[in-house]
Short mmCIF file of C-alpha atoms in Angstrom, two decimals:
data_model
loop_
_atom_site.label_atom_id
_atom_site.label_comp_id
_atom_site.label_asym_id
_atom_site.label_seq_id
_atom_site.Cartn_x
_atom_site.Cartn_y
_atom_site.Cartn_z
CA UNK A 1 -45.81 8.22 14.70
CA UNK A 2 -48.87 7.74 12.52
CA UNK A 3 -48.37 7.84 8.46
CA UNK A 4 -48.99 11.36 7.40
CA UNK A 5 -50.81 12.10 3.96
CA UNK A 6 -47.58 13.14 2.38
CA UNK A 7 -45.21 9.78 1.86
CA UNK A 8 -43.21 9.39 4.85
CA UNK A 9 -39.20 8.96 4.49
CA UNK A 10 -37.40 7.10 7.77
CA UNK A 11 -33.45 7.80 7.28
CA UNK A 12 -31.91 5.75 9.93
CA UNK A 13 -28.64 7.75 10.86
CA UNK A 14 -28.06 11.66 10.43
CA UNK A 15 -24.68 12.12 9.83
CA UNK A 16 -22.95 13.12 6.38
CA UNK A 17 -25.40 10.63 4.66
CA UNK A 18 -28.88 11.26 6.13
CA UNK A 19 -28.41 15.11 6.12
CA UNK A 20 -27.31 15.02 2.46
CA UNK A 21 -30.43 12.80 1.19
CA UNK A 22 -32.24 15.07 3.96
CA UNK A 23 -31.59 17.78 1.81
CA UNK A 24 -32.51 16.51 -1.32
CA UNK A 25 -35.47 15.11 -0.37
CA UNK A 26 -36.74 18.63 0.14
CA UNK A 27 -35.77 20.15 -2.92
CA UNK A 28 -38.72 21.09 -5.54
CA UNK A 29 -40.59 18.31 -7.03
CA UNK A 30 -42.77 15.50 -4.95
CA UNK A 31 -42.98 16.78 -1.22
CA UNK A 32 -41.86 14.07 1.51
CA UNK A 33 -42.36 14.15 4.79
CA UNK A 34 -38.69 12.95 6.35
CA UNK A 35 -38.01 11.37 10.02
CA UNK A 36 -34.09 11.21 10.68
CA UNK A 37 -33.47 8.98 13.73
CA UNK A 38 -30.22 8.66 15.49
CA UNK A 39 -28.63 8.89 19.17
CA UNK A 40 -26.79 11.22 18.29
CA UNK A 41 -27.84 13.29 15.11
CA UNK A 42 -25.59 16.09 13.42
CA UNK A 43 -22.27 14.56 13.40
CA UNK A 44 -22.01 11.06 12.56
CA UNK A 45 -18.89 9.15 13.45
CA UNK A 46 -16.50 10.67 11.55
CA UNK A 47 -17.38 14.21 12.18
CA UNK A 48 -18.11 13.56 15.58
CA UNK A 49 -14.58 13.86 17.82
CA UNK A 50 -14.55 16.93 19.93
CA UNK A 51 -10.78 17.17 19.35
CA UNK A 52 -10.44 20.48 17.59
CA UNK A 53 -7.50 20.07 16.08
CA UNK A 54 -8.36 16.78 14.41
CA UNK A 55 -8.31 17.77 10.62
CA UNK A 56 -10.34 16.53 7.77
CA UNK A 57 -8.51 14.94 5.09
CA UNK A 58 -10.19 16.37 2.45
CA UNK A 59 -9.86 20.28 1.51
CA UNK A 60 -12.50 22.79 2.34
CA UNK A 61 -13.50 23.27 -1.67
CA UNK A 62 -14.56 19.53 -1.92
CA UNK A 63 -16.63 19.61 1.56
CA UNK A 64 -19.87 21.10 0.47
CA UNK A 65 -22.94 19.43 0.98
CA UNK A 66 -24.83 21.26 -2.18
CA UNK A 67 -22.85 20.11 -5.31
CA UNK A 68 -24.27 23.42 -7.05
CA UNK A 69 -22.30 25.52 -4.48
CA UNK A 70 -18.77 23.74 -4.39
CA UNK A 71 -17.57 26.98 -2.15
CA UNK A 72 -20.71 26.39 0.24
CA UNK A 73 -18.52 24.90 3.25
CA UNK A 74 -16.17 27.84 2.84
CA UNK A 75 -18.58 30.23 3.22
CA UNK A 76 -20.15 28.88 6.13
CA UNK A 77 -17.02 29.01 7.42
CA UNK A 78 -16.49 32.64 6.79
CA UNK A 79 -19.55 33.64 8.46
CA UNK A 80 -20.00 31.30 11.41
CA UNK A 81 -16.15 30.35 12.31
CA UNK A 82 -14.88 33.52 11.02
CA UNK A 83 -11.01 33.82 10.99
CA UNK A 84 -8.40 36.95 10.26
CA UNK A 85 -6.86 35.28 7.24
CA UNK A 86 -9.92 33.72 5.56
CA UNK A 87 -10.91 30.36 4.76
CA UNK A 88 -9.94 29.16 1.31
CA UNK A 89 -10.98 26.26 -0.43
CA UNK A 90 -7.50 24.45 -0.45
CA UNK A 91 -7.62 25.00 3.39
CA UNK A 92 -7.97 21.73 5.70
CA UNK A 93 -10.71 22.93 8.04
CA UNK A 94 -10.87 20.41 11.90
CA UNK A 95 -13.40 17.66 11.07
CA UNK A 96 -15.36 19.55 14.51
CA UNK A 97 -16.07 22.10 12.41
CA UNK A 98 -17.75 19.86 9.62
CA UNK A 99 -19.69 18.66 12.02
CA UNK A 100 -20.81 21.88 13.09
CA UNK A 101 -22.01 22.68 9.09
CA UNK A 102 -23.86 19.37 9.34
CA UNK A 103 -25.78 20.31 12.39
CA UNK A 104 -26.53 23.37 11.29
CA UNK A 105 -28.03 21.86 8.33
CA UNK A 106 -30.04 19.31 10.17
CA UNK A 107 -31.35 22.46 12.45
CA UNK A 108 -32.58 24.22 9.48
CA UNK A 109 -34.01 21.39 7.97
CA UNK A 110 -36.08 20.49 10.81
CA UNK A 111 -36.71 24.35 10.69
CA UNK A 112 -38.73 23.84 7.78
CA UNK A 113 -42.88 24.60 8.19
CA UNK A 114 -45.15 21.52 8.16
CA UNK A 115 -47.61 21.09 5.36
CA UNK A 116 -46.14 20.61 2.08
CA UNK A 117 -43.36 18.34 3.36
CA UNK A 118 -41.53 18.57 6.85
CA UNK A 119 -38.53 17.03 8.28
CA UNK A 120 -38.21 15.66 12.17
CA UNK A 121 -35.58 14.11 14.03
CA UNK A 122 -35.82 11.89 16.51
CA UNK A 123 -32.65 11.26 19.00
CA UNK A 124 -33.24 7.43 19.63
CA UNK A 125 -31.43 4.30 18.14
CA UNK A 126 -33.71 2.26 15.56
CA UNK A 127 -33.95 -1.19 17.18
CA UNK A 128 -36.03 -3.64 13.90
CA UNK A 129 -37.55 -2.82 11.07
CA UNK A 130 -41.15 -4.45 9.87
CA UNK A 131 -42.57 -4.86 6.90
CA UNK A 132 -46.37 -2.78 6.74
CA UNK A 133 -48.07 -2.95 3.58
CA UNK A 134 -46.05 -1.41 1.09
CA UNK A 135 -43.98 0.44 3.96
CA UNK A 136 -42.25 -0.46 7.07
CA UNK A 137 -42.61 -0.24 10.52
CA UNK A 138 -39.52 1.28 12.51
CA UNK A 139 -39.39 0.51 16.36
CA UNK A 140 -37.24 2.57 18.45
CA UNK A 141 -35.73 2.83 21.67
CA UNK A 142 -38.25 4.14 24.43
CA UNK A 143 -41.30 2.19 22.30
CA UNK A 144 -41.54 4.81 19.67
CA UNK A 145 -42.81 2.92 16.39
CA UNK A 146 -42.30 5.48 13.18
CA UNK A 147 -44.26 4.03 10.40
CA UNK A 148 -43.04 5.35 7.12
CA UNK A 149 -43.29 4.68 3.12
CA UNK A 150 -39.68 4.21 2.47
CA UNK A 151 -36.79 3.49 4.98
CA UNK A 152 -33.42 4.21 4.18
CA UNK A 153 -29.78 2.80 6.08
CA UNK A 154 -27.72 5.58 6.36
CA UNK A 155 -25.85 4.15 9.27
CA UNK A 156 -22.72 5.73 8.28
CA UNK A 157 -18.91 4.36 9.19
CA UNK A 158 -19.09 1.33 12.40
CA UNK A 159 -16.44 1.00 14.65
CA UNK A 160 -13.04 -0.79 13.83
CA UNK A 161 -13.47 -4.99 14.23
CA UNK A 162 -11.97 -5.75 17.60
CA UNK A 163 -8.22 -6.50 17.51
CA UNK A 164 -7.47 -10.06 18.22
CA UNK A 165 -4.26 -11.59 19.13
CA UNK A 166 -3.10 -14.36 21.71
CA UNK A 167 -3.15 -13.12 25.72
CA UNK A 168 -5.99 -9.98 24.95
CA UNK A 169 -7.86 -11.11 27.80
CA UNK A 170 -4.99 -10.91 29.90
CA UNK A 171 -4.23 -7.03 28.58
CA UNK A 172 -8.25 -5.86 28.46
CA UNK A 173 -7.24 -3.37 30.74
CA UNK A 174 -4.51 -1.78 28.22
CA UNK A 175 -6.18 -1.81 24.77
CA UNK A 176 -8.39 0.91 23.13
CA UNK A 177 -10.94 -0.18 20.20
CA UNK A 178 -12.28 2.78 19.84
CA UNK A 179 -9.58 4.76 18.20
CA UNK A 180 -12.18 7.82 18.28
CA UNK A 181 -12.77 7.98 22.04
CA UNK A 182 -10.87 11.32 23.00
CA UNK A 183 -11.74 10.70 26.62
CA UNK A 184 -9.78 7.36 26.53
CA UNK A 185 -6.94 8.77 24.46
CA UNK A 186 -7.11 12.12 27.48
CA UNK A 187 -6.19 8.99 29.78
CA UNK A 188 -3.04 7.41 28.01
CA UNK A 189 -0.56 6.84 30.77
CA UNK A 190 3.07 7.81 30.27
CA UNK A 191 5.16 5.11 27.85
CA UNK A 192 5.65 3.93 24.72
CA UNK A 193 2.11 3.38 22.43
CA UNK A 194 1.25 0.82 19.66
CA UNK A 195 -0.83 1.84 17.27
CA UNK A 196 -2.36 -1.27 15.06
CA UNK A 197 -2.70 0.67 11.71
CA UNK A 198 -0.78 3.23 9.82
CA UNK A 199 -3.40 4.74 7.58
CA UNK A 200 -5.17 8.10 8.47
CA UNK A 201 -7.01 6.97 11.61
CA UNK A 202 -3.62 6.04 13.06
CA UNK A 203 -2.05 9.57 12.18
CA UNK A 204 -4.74 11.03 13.52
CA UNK A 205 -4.42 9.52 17.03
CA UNK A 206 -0.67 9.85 16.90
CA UNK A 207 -0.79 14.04 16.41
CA UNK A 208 -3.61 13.95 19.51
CA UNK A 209 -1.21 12.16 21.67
CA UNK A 210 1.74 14.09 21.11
CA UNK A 211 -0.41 17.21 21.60
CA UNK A 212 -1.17 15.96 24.88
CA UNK A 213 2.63 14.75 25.56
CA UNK A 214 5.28 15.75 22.75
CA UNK A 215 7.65 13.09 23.84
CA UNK A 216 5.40 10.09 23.48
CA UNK A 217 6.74 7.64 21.07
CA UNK A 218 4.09 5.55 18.78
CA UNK A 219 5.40 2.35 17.25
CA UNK A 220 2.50 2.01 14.33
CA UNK A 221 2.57 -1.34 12.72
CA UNK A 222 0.66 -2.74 10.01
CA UNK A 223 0.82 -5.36 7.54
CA UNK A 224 2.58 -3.36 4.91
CA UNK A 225 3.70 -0.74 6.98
CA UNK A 226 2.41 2.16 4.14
CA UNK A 227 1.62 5.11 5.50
CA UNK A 228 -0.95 7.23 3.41
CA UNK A 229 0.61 10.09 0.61
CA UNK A 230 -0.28 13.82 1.37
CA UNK A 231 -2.16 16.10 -0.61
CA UNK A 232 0.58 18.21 -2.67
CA UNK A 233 0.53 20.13 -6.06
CA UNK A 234 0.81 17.31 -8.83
CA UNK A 235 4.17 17.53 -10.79
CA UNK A 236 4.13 18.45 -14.16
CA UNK A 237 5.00 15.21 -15.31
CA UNK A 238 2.47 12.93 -12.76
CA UNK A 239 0.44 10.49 -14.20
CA UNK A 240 -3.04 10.88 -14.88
CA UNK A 241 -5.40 7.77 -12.89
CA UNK A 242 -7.96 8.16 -16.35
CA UNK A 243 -9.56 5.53 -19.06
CA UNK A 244 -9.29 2.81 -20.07
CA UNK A 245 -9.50 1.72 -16.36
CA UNK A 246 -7.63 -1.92 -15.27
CA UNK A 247 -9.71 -4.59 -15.74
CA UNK A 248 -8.14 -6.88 -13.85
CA UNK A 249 -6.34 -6.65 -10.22
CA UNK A 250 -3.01 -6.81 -10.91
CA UNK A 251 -3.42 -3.99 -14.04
CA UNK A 252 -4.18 -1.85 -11.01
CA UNK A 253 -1.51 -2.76 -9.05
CA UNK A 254 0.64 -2.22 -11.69
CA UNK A 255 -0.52 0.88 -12.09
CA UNK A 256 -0.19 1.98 -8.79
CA UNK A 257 3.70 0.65 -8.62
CA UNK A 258 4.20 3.53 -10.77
CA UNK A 259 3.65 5.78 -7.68
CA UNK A 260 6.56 4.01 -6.14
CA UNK A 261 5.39 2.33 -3.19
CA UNK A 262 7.89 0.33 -1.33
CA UNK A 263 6.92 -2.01 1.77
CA UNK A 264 7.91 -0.44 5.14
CA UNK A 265 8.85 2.64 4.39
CA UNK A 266 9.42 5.03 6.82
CA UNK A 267 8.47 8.12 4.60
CA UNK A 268 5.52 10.62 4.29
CA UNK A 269 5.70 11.58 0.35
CA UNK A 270 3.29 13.31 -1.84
CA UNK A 271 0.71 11.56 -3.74
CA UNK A 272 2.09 11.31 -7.18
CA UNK A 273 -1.61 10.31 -9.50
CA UNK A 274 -3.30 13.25 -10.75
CA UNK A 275 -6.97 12.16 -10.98
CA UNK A 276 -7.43 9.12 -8.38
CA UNK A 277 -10.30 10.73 -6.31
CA UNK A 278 -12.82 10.32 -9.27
CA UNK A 279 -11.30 7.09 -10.33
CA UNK A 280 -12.64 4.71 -7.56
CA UNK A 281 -16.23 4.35 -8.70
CA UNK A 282 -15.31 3.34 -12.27
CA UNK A 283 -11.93 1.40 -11.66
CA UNK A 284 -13.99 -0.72 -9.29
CA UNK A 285 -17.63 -1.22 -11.73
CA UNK A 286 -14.79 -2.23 -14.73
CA UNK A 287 -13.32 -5.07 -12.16
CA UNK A 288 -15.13 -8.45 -12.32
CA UNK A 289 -16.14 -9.95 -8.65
CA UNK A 290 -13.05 -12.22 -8.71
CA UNK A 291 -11.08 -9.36 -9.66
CA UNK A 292 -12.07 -7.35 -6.79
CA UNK A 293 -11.68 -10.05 -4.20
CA UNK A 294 -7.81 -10.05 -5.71
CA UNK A 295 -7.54 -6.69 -5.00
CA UNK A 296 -8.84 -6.55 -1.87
CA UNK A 297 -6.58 -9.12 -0.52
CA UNK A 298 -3.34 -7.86 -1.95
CA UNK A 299 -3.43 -4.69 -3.31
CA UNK A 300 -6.04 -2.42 -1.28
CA UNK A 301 -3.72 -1.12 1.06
CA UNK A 302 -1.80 0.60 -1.71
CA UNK A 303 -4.84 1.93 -3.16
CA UNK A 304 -5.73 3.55 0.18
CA UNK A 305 -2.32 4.57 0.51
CA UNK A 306 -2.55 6.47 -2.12
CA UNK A 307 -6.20 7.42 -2.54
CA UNK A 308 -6.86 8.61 0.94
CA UNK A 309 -4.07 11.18 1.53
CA UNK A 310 -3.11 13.44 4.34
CA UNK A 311 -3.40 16.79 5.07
CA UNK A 312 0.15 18.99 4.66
CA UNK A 313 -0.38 19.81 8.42
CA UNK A 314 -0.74 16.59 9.43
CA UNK A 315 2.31 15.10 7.23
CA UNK A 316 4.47 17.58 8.64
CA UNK A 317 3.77 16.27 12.28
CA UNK A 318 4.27 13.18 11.20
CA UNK A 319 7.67 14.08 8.87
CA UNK A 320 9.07 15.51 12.36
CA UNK A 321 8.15 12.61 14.49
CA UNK A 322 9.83 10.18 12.33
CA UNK A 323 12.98 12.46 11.80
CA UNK A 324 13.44 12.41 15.88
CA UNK A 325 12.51 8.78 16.21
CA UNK A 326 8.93 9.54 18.18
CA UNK A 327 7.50 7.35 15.38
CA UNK A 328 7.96 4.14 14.39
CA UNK A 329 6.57 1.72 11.37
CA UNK A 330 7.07 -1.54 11.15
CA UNK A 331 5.59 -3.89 9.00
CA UNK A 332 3.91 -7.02 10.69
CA UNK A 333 1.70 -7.72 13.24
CA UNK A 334 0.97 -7.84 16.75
CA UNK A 335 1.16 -12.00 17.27
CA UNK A 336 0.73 -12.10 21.69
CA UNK A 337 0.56 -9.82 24.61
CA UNK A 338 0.90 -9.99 27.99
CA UNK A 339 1.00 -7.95 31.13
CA UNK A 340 3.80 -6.20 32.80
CA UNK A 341 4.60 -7.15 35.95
CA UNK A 342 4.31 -4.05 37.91
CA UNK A 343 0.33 -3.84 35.76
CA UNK A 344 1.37 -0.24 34.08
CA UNK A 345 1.07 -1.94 30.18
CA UNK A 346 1.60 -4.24 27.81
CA UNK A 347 4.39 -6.39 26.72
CA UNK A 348 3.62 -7.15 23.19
CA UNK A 349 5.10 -9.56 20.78
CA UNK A 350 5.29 -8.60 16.93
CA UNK A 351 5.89 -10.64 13.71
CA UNK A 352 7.65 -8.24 12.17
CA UNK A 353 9.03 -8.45 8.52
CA UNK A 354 12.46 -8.00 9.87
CA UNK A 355 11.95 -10.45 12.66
CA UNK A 356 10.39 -11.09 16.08
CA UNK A 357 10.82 -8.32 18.15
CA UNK A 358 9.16 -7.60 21.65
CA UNK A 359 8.41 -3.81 23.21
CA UNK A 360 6.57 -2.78 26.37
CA UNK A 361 3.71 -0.22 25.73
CA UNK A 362 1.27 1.72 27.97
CA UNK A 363 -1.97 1.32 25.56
CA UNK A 364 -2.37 -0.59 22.22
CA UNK A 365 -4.59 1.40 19.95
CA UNK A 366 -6.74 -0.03 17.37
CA UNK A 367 -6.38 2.04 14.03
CA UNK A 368 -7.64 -0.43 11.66
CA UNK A 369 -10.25 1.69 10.08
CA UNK A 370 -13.92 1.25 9.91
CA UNK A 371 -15.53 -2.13 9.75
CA UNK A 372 -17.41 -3.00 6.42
CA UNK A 373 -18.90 -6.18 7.24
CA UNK A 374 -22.07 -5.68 8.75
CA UNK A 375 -22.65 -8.86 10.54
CA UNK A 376 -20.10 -7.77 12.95
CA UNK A 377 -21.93 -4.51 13.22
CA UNK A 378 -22.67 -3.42 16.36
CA UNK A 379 -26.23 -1.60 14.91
CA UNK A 380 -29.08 -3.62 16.15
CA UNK A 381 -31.15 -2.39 12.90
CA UNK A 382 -28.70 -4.14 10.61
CA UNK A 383 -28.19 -7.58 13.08
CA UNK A 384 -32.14 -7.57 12.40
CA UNK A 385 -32.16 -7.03 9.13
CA UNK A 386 -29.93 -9.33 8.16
CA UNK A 387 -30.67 -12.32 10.63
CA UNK A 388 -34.08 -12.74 9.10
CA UNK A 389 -33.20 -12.65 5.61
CA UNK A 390 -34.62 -9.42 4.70
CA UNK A 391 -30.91 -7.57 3.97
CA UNK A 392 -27.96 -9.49 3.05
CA UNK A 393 -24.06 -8.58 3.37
CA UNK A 394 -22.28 -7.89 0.27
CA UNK A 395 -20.43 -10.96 -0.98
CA UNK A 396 -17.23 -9.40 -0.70
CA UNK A 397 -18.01 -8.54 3.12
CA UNK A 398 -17.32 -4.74 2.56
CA UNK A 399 -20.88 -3.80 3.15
CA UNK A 400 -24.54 -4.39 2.53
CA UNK A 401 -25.55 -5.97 -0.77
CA UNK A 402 -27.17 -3.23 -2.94
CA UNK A 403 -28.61 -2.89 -6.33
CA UNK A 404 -27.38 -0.06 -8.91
CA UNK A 405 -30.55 1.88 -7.40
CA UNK A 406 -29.08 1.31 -3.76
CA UNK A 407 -32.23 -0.57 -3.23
CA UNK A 408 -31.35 -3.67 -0.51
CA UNK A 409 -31.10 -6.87 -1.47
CA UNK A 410 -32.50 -10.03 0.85
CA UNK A 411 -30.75 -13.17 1.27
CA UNK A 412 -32.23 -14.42 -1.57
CA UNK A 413 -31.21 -11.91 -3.97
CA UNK A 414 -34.32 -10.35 -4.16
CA UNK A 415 -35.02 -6.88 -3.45
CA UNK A 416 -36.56 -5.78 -0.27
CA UNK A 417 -38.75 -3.34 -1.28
CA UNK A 418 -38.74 0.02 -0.58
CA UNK A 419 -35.92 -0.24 1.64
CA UNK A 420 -32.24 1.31 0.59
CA UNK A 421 -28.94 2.10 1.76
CA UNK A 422 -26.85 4.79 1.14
CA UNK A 423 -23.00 5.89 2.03
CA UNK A 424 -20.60 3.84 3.61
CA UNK A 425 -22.64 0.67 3.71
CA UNK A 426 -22.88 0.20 0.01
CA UNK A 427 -18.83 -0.18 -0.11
CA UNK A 428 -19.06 -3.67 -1.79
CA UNK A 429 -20.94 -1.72 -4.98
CA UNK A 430 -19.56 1.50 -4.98
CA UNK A 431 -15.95 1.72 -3.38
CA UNK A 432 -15.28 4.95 -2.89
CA UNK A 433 -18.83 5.05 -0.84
CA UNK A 434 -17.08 6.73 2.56
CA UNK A 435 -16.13 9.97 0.71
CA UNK A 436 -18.43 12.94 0.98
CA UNK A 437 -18.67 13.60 -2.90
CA UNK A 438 -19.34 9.90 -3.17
CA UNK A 439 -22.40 10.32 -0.78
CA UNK A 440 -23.69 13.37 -2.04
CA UNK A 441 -23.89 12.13 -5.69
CA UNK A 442 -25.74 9.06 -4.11
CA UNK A 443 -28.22 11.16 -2.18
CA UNK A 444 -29.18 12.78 -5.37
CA UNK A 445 -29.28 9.88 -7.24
CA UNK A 446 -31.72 8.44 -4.15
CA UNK A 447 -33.66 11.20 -4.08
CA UNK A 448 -34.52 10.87 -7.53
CA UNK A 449 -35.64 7.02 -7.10
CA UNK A 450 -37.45 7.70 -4.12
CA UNK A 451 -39.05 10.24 -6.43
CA UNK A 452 -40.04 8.29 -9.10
CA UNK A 453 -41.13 5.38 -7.10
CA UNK A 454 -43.39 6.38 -4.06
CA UNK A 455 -47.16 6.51 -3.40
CA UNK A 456 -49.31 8.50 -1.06
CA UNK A 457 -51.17 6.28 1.02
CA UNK A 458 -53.59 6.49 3.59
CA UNK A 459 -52.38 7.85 7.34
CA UNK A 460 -52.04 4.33 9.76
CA UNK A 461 -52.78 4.56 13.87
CA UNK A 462 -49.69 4.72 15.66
CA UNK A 463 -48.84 0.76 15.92
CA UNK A 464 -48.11 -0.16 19.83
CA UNK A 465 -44.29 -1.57 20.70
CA UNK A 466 -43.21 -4.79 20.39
CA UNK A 467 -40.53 -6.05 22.14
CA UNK A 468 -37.38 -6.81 20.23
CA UNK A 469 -37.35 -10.39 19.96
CA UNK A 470 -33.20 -11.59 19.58
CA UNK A 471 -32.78 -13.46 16.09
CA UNK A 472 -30.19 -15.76 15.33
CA UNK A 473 -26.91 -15.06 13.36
CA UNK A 474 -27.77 -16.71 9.73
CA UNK A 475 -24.02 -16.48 8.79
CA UNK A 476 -20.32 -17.21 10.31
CA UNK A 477 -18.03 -14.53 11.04
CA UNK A 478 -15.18 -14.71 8.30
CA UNK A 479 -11.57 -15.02 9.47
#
């Protein structure tokens, strides 16, 4: 795809991130032409399960994806997945049907009328990334090259980092990475389950198996064994999460103790912080780098805990389960495996806080949550990116390293030029990155930049495909 006379924007990934800086790109002001390019545009990963009863853990009111229209997901709702009772916007709507307001965005986007701007999506993964010029040369499955002004990473959440533990090999067969596959979760065979995780991925999966068999019982094990609060009416008396924010780690853990976490647990309790949603970004800018690493290896499970809550629905499920022992938390981890003799599961050894203990399971499910560090991505963009230099991981190994104008930053430090990242992979800057208001404030901010910053140049032959040449791994996985 030749340059057109309008600057060109490539958005690598249209989920939640590349529809929202989609839509602001085409806004009034400087005209852009945009190019979204994914496999599968429209939902992203975590919109993307077809299980309709999987529920987003964040109310209708705060899913919009105008911030000038905070009711806009409700009233898509109310016209296009109309209901007797209404949607409201303290509701919990199924993450399936976020992902249907996405796609319906990205189809009216790409709806638009060439001339004065357009926007085109291409369903094909983005393999490299060259520098042309001032621009960049995109190559794509198929041999597709999309030359463009400005290229953006919006790859969006990656799959959780493979579980390891002594004897996997041995139990391949029995263990599920992909907590998100709902065809492999469709093909659980009768037994017990072990869930490695007990934040909201893990509920998740546990509420779709026992919709598919109500007496399954999930041991969900974790290194803390916390599972995440529930969104619930503040008490009168809750504490606000406002300024002066911690400066240091253990301020913040402090802090948090107030909420009354206790190790292990087995209880599903309202969040107690009034506040905490719109904390993240500026508890994490007033931490210094050392600070952060602190917190991120001791305290960031209680954050999460607390931060990212459940729905009611979901809680209750999960209140029941517990009460009639179909649920189990432990705090530990899983330390061997091997298989049963008649080849039906797993027998699985856990360090647990308690002590050893030993139980025989059908499938071990990895609920870990999304990985952050990108050089174990599985995106072949990224692997490029960052194998010759050009992109670098954040230091902390939550994301890509990003400047305050989500501009990418090389191995050197120095900025790439014209290339940026937006969403999830800019974690290590901004923590609460993942959430949609987080993304959506981003976009606009990006928008603006993008803005401010671009040139019309002259319209470039279509460039013939190269192949992908495989690059080297410039860093070692961390332990």
């Amino acid at each position: 795809m030749a340059r057109s006379a309008i600057p060109r924007v490539a958005i690598v990934g249209a989920g939640a991130s590349g529809v929202l800086l989609a839509s602001a790109l085409v806004r009034p002001g400087p005209q852009f032409d945009v190019v979204l390019v994914d496999p599968r545009p429209g939902r992203g990963t975590a919109w993307g399960g077809l299980d309709e009863h999987h529920l987003a853990a964040t109310p209708v009111g705060a899913l919009s994806l105008d911030a000038a229209c905070p009711s806009g997901f409700r009233d898509w709702l109310n016209v296009y997945r109309f209901r007797p009772e209404g949607w409201s916007n303290a509701d919990f709507a199924p993450r399936r049907l976020f992902g249907d307001y996405l796609d319906h965005r990205l189809r009216t986007l790409a709806g638009r009328t060439p001339g004065l701007g357009s926007t085109r999506v291409i369903q094909a993964r983005a393999l490299a990334a060259d520098r042309d010029g001032d621009g960049w040369s995109l190559r794509l499955t198929g041999g597709e090259r999309v030359e463009a002004d400005v290229l953006v990473l919006a790859t969006g959440l990656a799959r959780p980092r493979p579980l390891l533990f002594h004897g996997r090999d041995a139990v391949e067969a029995h263990v599920q990475d992909d907590p998100w596959d709902d065809s492999a979760l469709r093909g659980v065979p009768d037994g017990d389950v072990l869930l490695v995780g007990t934040g909201l991925t893990a509920a998740d999966v546990a509420a779709a198996l026992w919709r598919r068999r109500p007496d399954t019982r999930i041991v969900a094990v974790s290194g803390h064994g916390l599972l995440p609060r529930v969104h619930a009416e503040a008490g009168a008396a809750a504490p606000a999460f406002a300024p002066p924010y911690p400066t240091t780690a253990r301020e913040a853990f402090a802090k948090l103790s107030a909420a009354g976490f206790v190790e292990g647990e087995a209880a599903v309790r309202p969040g107690v912080f009034t506040g905490i949603e719109a904390a993240g970004e500026a508890l994490w800018a007033a931490l210094p780098d050392e600070e952060r690493a602190f917190f991120l290896r001791h305290f960031r499970p209680y954050w999460n805990a607390e931060r990212h809550r459940l729905p009611p629905e979901l809680a209750r499920t999960l209140d029941a389960a517990l009460a009639d022992d179909r649920l189990e938390i432990v705090r530990g981890r899983v330390a061997e495996a091997k298989p049963l003799k008649d080849g039906a599961g797993a027998r699985v050894a856990l360090r647990a806080a308690d002590g050893p203990r030993a139980l025989a399971v059908g499938r071990i499910v990895n609920c870990t949550g999304p990985e952050g560090d990108p050089f174990r991505s599985r995106n072949p963009l990224l692997l490029d990116l960052l194998a010759r230099g050009v992109a670098a991981a954040d230091p902390l190994g939550l994301g890509l390293h990003v400047g305050e104008d989500l501009g990418v930053l090389g191995a050197q430090g120095e900025t790439a030029g014209r290339l940026y990242a937006l969403g999830p992979p800019t974690q290590g800057r901004f923590l609460e990155a993942a959430t949609l208001p987080a993304i959506r404030s981003q976009a606009e901010r990006l928008a603006a930049v993008i803005g401010g910053r671009t040139s019309v140049r002259a319209a470039a032959p279509i460039a013939a495909a190269e192949p992908v040449r495989p690059r080297p791994r410039l860093v070692a996985e961390r332990t």
